[in-house]
Each structure stands twice: as structure tokens, then as C-alpha cells.
mmCIF file of C-alpha atoms in Angstrom:
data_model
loop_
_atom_site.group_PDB
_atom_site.id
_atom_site.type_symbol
_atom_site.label_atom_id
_atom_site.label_comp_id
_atom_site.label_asym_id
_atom_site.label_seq_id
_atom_site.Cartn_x
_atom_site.Cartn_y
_atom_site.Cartn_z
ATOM 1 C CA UNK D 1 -10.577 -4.227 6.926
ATOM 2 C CA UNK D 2 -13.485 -4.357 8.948
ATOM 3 C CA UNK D 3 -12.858 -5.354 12.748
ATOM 4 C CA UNK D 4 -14.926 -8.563 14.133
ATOM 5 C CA UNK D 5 -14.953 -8.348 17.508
ATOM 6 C CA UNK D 6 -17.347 -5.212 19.472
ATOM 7 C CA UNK D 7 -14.631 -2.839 21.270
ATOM 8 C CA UNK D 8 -14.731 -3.504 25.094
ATOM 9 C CA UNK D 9 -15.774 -0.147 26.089
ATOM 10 C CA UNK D 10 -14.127 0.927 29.390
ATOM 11 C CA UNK D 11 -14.781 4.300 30.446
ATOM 12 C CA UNK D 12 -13.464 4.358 34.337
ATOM 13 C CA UNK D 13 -10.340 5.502 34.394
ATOM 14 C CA UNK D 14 -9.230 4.730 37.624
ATOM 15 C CA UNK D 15 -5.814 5.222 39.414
ATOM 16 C CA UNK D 16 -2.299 4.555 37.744
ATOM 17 C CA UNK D 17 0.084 1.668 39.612
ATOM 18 C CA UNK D 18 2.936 2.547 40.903
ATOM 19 C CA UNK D 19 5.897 1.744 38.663
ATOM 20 C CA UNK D 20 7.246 -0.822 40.841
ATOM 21 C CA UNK D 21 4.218 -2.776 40.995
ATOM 22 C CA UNK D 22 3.649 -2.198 36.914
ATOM 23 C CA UNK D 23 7.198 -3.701 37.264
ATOM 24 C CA UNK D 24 6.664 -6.997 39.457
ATOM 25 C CA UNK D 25 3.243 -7.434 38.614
ATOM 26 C CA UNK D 26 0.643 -9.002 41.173
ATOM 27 C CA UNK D 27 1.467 -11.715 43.498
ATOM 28 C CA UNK D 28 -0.610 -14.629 44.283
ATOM 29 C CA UNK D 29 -3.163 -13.952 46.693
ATOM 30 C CA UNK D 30 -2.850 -10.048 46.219
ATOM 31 C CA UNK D 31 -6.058 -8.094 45.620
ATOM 32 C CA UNK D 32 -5.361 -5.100 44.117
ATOM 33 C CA UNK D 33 -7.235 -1.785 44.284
ATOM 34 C CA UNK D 34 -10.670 -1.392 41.781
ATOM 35 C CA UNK D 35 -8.795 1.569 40.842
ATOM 36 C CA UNK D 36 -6.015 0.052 39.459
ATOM 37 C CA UNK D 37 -7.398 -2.133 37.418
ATOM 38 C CA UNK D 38 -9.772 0.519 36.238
ATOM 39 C CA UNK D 39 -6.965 2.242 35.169
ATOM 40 C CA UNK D 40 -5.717 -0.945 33.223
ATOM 41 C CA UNK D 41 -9.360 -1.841 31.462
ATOM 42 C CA UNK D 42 -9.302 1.574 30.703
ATOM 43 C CA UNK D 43 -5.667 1.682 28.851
ATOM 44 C CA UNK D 44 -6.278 -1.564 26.961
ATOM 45 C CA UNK D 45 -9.550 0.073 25.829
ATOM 46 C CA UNK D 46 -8.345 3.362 24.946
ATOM 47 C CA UNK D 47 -5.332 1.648 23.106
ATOM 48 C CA UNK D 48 -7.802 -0.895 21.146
ATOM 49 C CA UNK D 49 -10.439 2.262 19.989
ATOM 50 C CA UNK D 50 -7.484 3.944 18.762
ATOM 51 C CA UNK D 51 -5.934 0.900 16.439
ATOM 52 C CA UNK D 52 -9.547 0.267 15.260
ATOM 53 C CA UNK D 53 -9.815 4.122 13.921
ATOM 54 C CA UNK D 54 -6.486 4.513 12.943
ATOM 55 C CA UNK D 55 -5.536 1.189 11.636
ATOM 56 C CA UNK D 56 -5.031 1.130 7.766
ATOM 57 C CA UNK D 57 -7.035 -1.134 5.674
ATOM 58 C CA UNK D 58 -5.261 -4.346 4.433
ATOM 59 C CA UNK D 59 -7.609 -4.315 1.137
ATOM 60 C CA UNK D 60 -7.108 -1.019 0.347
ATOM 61 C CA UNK D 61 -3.953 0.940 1.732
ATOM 62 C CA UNK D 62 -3.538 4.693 1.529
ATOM 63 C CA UNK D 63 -0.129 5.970 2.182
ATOM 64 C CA UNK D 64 1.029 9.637 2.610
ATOM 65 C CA UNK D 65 4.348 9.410 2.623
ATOM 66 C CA UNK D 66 7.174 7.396 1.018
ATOM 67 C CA UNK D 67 6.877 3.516 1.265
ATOM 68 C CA UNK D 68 9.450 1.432 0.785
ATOM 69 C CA UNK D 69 9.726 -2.574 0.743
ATOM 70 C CA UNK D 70 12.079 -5.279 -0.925
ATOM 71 C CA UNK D 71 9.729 -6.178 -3.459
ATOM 72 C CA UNK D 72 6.268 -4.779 -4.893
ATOM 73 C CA UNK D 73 4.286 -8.697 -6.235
ATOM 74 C CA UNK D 74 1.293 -8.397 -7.570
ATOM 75 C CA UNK D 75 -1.621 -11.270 -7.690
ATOM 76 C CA UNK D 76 -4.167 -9.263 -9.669
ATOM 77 C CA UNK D 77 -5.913 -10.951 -12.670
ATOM 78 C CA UNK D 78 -5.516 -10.226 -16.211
ATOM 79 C CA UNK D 79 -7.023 -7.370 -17.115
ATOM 80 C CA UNK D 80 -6.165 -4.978 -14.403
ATOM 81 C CA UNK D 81 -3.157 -2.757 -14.295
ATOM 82 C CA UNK D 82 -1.075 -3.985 -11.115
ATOM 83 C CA UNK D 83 0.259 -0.336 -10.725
ATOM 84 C CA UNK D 84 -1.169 2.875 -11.511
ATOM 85 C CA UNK D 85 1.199 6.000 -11.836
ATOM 86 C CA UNK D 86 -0.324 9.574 -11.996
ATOM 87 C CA UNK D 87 2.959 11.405 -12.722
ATOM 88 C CA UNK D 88 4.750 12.027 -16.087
ATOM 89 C CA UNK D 89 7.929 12.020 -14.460
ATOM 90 C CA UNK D 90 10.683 9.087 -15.268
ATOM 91 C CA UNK D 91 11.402 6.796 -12.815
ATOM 92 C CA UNK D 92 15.430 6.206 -12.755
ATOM 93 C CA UNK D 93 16.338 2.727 -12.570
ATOM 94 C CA UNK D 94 12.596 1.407 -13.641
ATOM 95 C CA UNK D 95 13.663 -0.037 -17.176
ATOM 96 C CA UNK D 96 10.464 0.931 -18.546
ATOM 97 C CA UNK D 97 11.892 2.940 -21.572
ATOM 98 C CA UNK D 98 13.749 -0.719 -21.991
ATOM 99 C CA UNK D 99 13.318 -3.747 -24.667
ATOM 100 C CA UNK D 100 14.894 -7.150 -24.110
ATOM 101 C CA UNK D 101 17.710 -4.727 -22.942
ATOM 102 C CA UNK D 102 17.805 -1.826 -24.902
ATOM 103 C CA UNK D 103 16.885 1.591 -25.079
ATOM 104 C CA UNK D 104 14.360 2.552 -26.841
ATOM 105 C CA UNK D 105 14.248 6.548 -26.703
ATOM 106 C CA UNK D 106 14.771 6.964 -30.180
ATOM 107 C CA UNK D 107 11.939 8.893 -30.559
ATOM 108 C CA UNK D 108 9.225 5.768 -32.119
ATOM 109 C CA UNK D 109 6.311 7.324 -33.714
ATOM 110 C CA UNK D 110 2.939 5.039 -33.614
ATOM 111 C CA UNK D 111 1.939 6.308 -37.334
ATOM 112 C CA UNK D 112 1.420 4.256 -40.903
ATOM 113 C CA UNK D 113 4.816 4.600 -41.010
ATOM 114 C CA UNK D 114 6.699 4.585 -38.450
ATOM 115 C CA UNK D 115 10.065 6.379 -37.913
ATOM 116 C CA UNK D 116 13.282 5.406 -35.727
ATOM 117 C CA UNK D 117 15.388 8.453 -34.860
ATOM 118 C CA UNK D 118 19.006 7.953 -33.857
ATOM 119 C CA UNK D 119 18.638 4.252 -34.009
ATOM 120 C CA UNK D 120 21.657 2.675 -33.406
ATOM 121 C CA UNK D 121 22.513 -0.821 -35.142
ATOM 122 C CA UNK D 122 25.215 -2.910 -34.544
ATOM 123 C CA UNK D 123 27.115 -6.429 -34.632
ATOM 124 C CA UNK D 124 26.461 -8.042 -37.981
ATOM 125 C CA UNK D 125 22.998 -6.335 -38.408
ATOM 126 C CA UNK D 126 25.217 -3.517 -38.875
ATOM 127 C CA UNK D 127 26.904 -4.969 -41.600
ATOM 128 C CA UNK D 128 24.267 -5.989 -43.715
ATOM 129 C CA UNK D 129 22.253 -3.048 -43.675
ATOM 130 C CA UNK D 130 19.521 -4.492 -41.503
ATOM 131 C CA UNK D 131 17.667 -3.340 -38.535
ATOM 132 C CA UNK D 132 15.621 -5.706 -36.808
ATOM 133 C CA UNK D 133 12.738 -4.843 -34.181
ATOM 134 C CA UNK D 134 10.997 -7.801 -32.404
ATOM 135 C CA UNK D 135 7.322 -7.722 -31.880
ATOM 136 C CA UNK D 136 5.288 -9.306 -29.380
ATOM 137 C CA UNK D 137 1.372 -10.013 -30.376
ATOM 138 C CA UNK D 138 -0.672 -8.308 -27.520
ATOM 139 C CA UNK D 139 -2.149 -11.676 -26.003
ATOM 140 C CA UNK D 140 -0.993 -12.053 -22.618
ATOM 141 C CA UNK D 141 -1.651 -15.894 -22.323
ATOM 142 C CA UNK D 142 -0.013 -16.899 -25.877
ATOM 143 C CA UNK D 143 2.253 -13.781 -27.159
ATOM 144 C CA UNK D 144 3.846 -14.650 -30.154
ATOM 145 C CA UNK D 145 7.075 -13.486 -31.237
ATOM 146 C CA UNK D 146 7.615 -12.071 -34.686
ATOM 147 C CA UNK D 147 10.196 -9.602 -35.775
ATOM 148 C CA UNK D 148 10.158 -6.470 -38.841
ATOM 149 C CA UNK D 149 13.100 -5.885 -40.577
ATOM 150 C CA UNK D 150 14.398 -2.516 -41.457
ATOM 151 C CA UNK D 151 16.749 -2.043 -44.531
ATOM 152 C CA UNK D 152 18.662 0.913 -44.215
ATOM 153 C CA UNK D 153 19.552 0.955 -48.341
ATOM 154 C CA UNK D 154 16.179 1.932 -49.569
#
């Protein structure tokens, strides 16, 4: 985020107030000493210079240590990964090993033909025989949903 306004450069450092009178503040008609308002410019500019090089930039935020928040939403367009994760390590409580509820570590192989591992069937599925996988075209505005059927007799 780039700042706007120039910094008001105020290099005099002048004299600090007395903590009663940072306290009270002035009263009307007081005129207070050029050195104590030097010292007050000078503060407010030292304090601005350092939020304008350390500040962190809304469009693009680095952080170096843990962040943590209610909830992550992301606005970005189709097309562009909303998170980006450059670890191989599995994120407890994430769901992303997870289909319409269940597991799916049963060791799927992307080949011709495909193999299920320790897949576990149940319900009335179970009792015919069949196992049923629903698929999801890859078009993100209209995904389709189709399902393949597994017989377990053949």
C-alpha cells in the first residue's frame, strides 16, 4: 500500500514536557515553550516515518509468524488458487482428504483403471454388491453430477 500524503519531516527535537503538563494539557491563553512543541512535531514525525516503513501492505501481506483469524474468505476470480500451501504435511481438521463426508484415503490410483484399496461399503450398497463413487465434471460454473458404479462380483 503506497502512502498518499508526503511525511511531515520534523527534525528538531526539542525538550520533553513535564508529565504533569503531558497530563493536563495546555490551558487557554498558555504559550508554551518552542521546545516543547519541538519535541511534540518531532514525536508525531518520528512515529509517522516509522508506520510508513514498517507498515505491512494491505495488497500483499507477508507474515512471519503464526496468523490466526475467525475466518480465511476469499474474493479471487476463477482461475486462481485462493490458497497456496508449500508443505506436504496434513493439515488436521482441514477435511481435504474428505468427499461429501467421507474419507477417501483408500489409496485411489489416477490410472486406466483405477483401484480402491480398503474401500469400505455399507448400508444397502453393501448388500447388493455395489459401490458407488460420485463424480463432479471439472466446470466450476455448471459441475454436473454423475456417479460410476463399482460391482464387487466381477
Amino acid at each position: 500500500m503506497a502512502f498518499n500524503k508526503e511525511l511531515p519531516v520534523w527534525k528538531a527535537a526539542g525538550i520533553e514536557p513535564p508529565l504533569t503538563k503531558r497530563n493536563e494539557g495546555w490551558k487557554p491563553g498558555e504559550k508554551p515553550p518552542a521546545d516543547w512543541l519541538n519535541w511534540t512535531q518531532n514525536r508525531t514525525y518520528e512515529a509517522l516515518k516509522e508506520l510508513q516503513e514498517k507498515a505491512v501492505p494491505m495488497d500483499s501481506p507477508t507474515f512471519t509468524g503464526p496468523l490466526t483469524a475467525p475466518r480465511l474468505i476469499s474474493t479471487v476470480a476463477t482461475g486462481t488458487a485462493p490458497l497456496t500451501v508449500d508443505s506436504e504435511t496434513q493439515v488436521d481438521h482441514l477435511n481435504a482428504d474428505m468427499v461429501n463426508g467421507y474419507r477417501m484415503n483408500q489409496g485411489v490410483k489416477t490410472t486406466d483403471s483405477p483401484t480402491f484399496a480398503g474401500a469400505i461399503v455399507t448400508g444397502a450398497l453393501k448388500a447388493q454388491g455395489k459401490f458407488v463413487l460420485p463424480i463432479r465434471t471439472s466446470d466450476p460454473v455448471s459441475p454436473e453430477i454423475g456417479e460410476t458404479w463399482f460391482r464387487s462380483d466381477l
